[in-house]
Amino acid sequence: MATSVRLIRRYVWLIETIRRAGNISLEEINEKWLDERSLRLEDETIIPERTFHRHRQAIADIFGIDILCNRHNGNTYYIENDDALNGPSFTSWLFNGLAIDNQLRGNTEIARRVMFEPTSGGTEYIPSIIEAMAKNRIVRLTYQRYNFFNDFETDATPLGLKQSGQRWYLLAKLGRNEFVTVLGLDRLESLHITDKTFEPDRAVDVNKYFDEVIGVNVDSDYEPEEVRLRVYGNQRAYVESLPLHKTQQLITKNSEYSDYSLTVRPEYEFQHAVLALGGSTEILSPQWLRDEIKSLVAETLRRYTP
């Protein structure tokens, strides 16, 4: 294992060890380190204090995680900003993935019992896209559109990245167009950073761009509006634990059903998310959306009718 990769894995191990303990001394950390078999080399012993403090600084620089010392509690160490590892962020995604991988390394029996959903591809382009955004560089990409036989090649201004479902998407402006488009990374045939630069468009707030939808399809044919949704039976527990949208609010609840309110663009992805909940879900309003769902259900039934 390359030295740099080994160090990253050790940083992750150290963060996870402190996070689990809450408060832990260096002596207790070293007791756990001596029991570590997949990351510690055979001729290595404890983590020297100077090395430990270098690790703390590197962890702050790489992950933005602050490991502090509580001198009033026996010089124990704790993570001050633990929430950085739990929220929806790239740091959290990276850290938790590496923490799991650390646990599975060298333990093939357990690794066979842990299953991951396959991604659709294109993640190899993420480092280049992030570099291009950091340097304000145009990228040159080749893209294969759905329902088209030919690829197309174009310059693109990279604005942001979003993960949705099992796919990663690039938010970008293509060529000289000023409108924003979303490209699935799994449809990219190639991508490289050019020498051309761009001025960041402060009018495009990537964090808010998808606020009104549940996926990545920001369809201007649909305006945001309040949707009333009724969910019956045990399906309510699923909807409450995994809301369809961040605006979801409980309106009323009884022994039979619960009613929810959401403010979204009720476009293709939202409609199919409702359909995916099956017969235990009913659109109450707006009426046009209720009719649309009814039409989609009727079309599905028609296909199953001899």
XYZ file of C-alpha atoms in Angstrom:
306
model
C 0.000 0.000 0.000
C 1.385 3.414 -0.964
C 2.508 5.520 1.976
C 0.043 8.331 1.268
C -2.904 5.923 1.042
C -1.816 4.173 4.241
C -1.661 7.504 6.044
C -5.157 8.468 4.908
C -6.474 5.144 6.172
C -4.729 5.698 9.507
C -6.254 9.151 9.804
C -9.697 7.631 9.220
C -8.986 4.936 11.835
C -7.914 7.585 14.350
C -11.018 9.727 13.745
C -13.327 6.732 14.038
C -11.602 5.515 17.222
C -11.999 8.895 18.916
C -15.550 9.347 17.630
C -16.648 5.999 19.051
C -15.030 6.634 22.414
C -16.274 10.189 22.823
C -13.306 11.003 25.075
C -10.129 8.938 25.008
C -6.524 9.314 26.116
C -3.489 8.733 23.912
C -2.628 5.688 26.018
C -6.066 4.198 25.331
C -5.734 5.025 21.633
C -2.434 3.141 21.547
C -3.977 0.127 23.257
C -6.471 -0.062 20.410
C -3.744 0.617 17.835
C -1.722 -2.376 19.066
C -4.778 -4.556 18.408
C -5.154 -3.189 14.862
C -4.031 -5.829 12.339
C -4.975 -4.553 8.899
C -3.366 -1.069 9.083
C -0.458 -1.480 11.528
C 2.764 -2.983 10.165
C 4.265 -5.883 12.100
C 7.328 -3.920 13.233
C 5.289 -0.902 14.363
C 4.436 -0.315 18.004
C 2.614 2.627 19.559
C 1.881 5.975 17.924
C 4.466 8.443 19.320
C 3.049 11.628 20.783
C 4.697 13.860 18.162
C 3.333 11.654 15.382
C -0.115 11.775 16.963
C -0.114 15.579 16.948
C 1.043 15.612 13.310
C -1.881 13.313 12.523
C -4.257 15.716 14.300
C -3.067 18.594 12.134
C -3.299 16.550 8.927
C -6.824 15.450 9.837
C -7.830 19.089 10.324
C -6.316 20.035 6.957
C -7.778 17.132 4.957
C -11.140 16.434 6.600
C -11.790 19.680 8.481
C -12.154 17.641 11.679
C -10.855 19.236 14.893
C -9.500 16.819 17.509
C -9.148 18.748 20.767
C -7.655 17.916 24.147
C -9.701 18.120 27.350
C -7.028 18.870 29.948
C -9.626 18.897 32.732
C -10.534 15.276 32.010
C -7.177 13.551 32.185
C -5.833 14.896 28.870
C -8.428 13.034 26.842
C -9.121 13.781 23.200
C -12.479 14.381 21.538
C -13.882 15.572 18.207
C -15.261 19.085 18.529
C -17.245 19.191 15.266
C -18.574 15.642 15.067
C -21.563 16.851 13.033
C -19.224 17.335 10.045
C -19.106 13.533 9.746
C -22.865 13.026 9.882
C -24.345 15.598 7.501
C -24.804 15.331 3.723
C -21.346 16.455 2.615
C -18.481 15.161 0.517
C -16.331 14.870 3.682
C -18.965 12.708 5.348
C -19.389 10.556 2.229
C -15.625 10.081 1.855
C -14.913 9.466 5.527
C -17.691 6.961 6.155
C -16.782 5.043 3.010
C -13.151 4.776 4.101
C -14.156 3.866 7.666
C -16.220 0.941 6.355
C -13.426 -0.084 4.002
C -10.961 -0.092 6.910
C -13.215 -2.513 8.782
C -13.479 -4.843 5.791
C -9.781 -4.878 4.858
C -8.168 -8.166 5.738
C -11.504 -9.693 6.773
C -12.782 -11.490 3.703
C -15.423 -13.379 5.672
C -17.149 -10.169 6.789
C -16.550 -8.499 3.406
C -18.578 -11.255 1.723
C -21.510 -10.420 4.003
C -21.607 -6.693 3.204
C -23.295 -5.747 -0.069
C -23.109 -2.438 -1.921
C -25.362 -1.071 -4.619
C -23.471 -0.667 -7.898
C -23.170 2.855 -9.254
C -23.854 3.522 -12.899
C -20.307 4.775 -13.573
C -18.595 8.061 -14.325
C -17.179 8.613 -10.839
C -13.665 8.568 -12.286
C -14.363 12.048 -13.692
C -15.184 13.601 -10.293
C -11.570 14.547 -9.354
C -11.054 16.328 -12.700
C -14.376 18.157 -12.398
C -13.568 19.328 -8.871
C -10.124 20.492 -10.009
C -11.685 22.393 -12.921
C -14.156 24.106 -10.585
C -11.379 25.026 -8.156
C -9.264 26.543 -10.962
C -12.202 28.077 -12.912
C -11.297 26.026 -15.980
C -13.506 24.997 -18.877
C -13.705 21.254 -19.490
C -13.992 19.530 -22.849
C -16.355 16.581 -22.752
C -17.924 13.985 -24.986
C -21.449 13.012 -24.017
C -23.839 10.272 -25.084
C -27.449 11.430 -24.808
C -30.302 9.014 -24.218
C -32.201 8.085 -27.391
C -29.422 9.467 -29.611
C -27.031 7.304 -31.621
C -24.217 9.849 -31.895
C -22.056 11.372 -29.168
C -21.617 15.117 -29.060
C -18.505 16.988 -27.997
C -18.583 20.421 -26.373
C -16.890 22.786 -23.969
C -18.615 23.011 -20.597
C -18.419 25.374 -17.641
C -18.568 23.142 -14.542
C -20.782 24.645 -11.840
C -21.371 21.810 -9.403
C -21.910 18.126 -8.713
C -24.861 16.269 -7.234
C -25.440 12.666 -6.279
C -28.983 11.377 -6.719
C -29.954 7.741 -6.419
C -27.107 5.650 -7.789
C -25.819 8.352 -10.144
C -23.616 11.445 -10.059
C -24.588 14.501 -12.106
C -22.672 17.512 -13.413
C -24.366 20.907 -13.300
C -22.896 22.931 -16.177
C -23.308 25.482 -18.952
C -22.564 24.053 -22.385
C -20.691 25.994 -25.036
C -21.808 29.622 -25.112
C -25.256 28.885 -23.728
C -26.236 30.740 -20.581
C -28.845 28.259 -19.412
C -27.878 25.547 -16.938
C -28.073 21.860 -17.825
C -27.555 18.644 -15.889
C -25.459 15.788 -17.287
C -25.219 12.253 -15.917
C -21.591 11.309 -15.386
C -22.398 7.761 -16.505
C -23.132 9.184 -19.974
C -19.715 10.818 -20.327
C -17.408 9.223 -22.880
C -14.460 11.497 -22.040
C -13.592 14.647 -20.100
C -10.425 16.713 -19.786
C -9.531 20.108 -18.371
C -8.663 22.815 -20.910
C -6.546 25.967 -20.580
C -9.641 28.141 -21.031
C -10.876 29.940 -17.927
C -14.258 31.312 -16.856
C -15.592 33.798 -14.363
C -17.825 32.162 -11.751
C -21.493 33.118 -12.159
C -22.561 34.326 -8.721
C -26.183 34.336 -9.878
C -26.190 30.520 -9.979
C -26.528 29.135 -6.454
C -25.803 25.441 -6.878
C -26.940 24.643 -3.337
C -30.382 26.088 -4.087
C -30.725 25.004 -7.711
C -32.380 21.687 -6.817
C -34.370 22.973 -3.834
C -37.737 22.658 -5.571
C -37.340 19.108 -6.920
C -36.661 15.705 -5.432
C -34.050 14.621 -7.972
C -32.164 16.468 -10.708
C -34.910 17.281 -13.220
C -35.572 21.028 -12.839
C -38.351 21.298 -15.414
C -39.441 24.896 -16.096
C -42.796 23.601 -17.396
C -43.767 22.988 -13.762
C -44.019 25.707 -11.154
C -43.483 24.998 -7.451
C -46.794 24.436 -5.717
C -48.228 22.844 -2.616
C -48.997 19.140 -2.934
C -51.203 17.314 -0.433
C -50.358 13.646 -0.062
C -52.261 10.966 1.890
C -50.399 7.843 3.000
C -52.155 4.814 4.463
C -51.067 2.138 6.936
C -47.499 1.087 7.587
C -46.198 2.996 4.562
C -46.388 6.123 6.743
C -43.359 5.023 8.756
C -41.292 4.865 5.552
C -42.417 8.306 4.345
C -41.723 9.855 7.737
C -38.268 8.294 8.105
C -37.308 9.163 4.521
C -39.296 12.289 3.463
C -40.007 12.746 -0.221
C -38.804 16.366 0.036
C -37.342 18.611 2.719
C -40.553 20.715 2.779
C -42.649 17.713 3.795
C -44.823 18.443 6.834
C -47.400 16.360 8.667
C -50.881 17.930 8.424
C -53.107 15.363 10.133
C -52.827 11.832 11.441
C -55.276 9.151 12.533
C -55.320 5.388 12.899
C -55.927 4.862 9.171
C -53.820 7.434 7.321
C -51.646 10.550 7.540
C -51.802 13.649 5.350
C -48.666 15.548 4.363
C -47.951 18.844 2.658
C -44.996 19.430 0.301
C -44.002 22.401 -1.837
C -42.292 21.072 -4.980
C -42.263 21.128 -8.751
C -44.457 18.025 -9.301
C -42.644 16.912 -12.436
C -41.649 13.502 -13.787
C -39.382 12.398 -10.927
C -41.837 13.436 -8.227
C -44.735 11.695 -9.955
C -42.808 8.454 -10.239
C -41.640 8.684 -6.624
C -45.319 8.798 -5.631
C -46.112 5.850 -7.888
C -43.223 3.907 -6.348
C -45.010 4.062 -2.983
C -47.776 1.905 -4.465
C -51.449 1.756 -3.602
C -50.912 3.020 -0.057
C -50.438 6.581 -1.337
C -52.963 9.058 -2.746
C -52.581 12.572 -4.144
C -55.262 14.832 -2.628
C -54.337 18.045 -4.438
C -53.797 19.736 -6.814
C -56.503 18.143 -8.913
C -54.449 18.165 -12.128
C -51.729 16.112 -10.436
C -54.303 13.715 -9.002
C -55.643 13.256 -12.544
C -52.121 12.780 -13.927
C -51.300 10.044 -11.398
C -54.648 8.405 -12.137
C -53.804 8.436 -15.868
C -50.382 6.882 -15.258
C -51.920 4.144 -13.109
C -54.545 3.479 -15.799
C -51.816 3.216 -18.447
C -49.934 0.724 -16.295
C -53.099 -1.310 -15.747
C -53.797 -1.294 -19.496
C -50.417 -2.870 -20.180
C -51.249 -5.705 -17.798
C -54.739 -6.248 -19.205
C -55.047 -8.961 -21.916
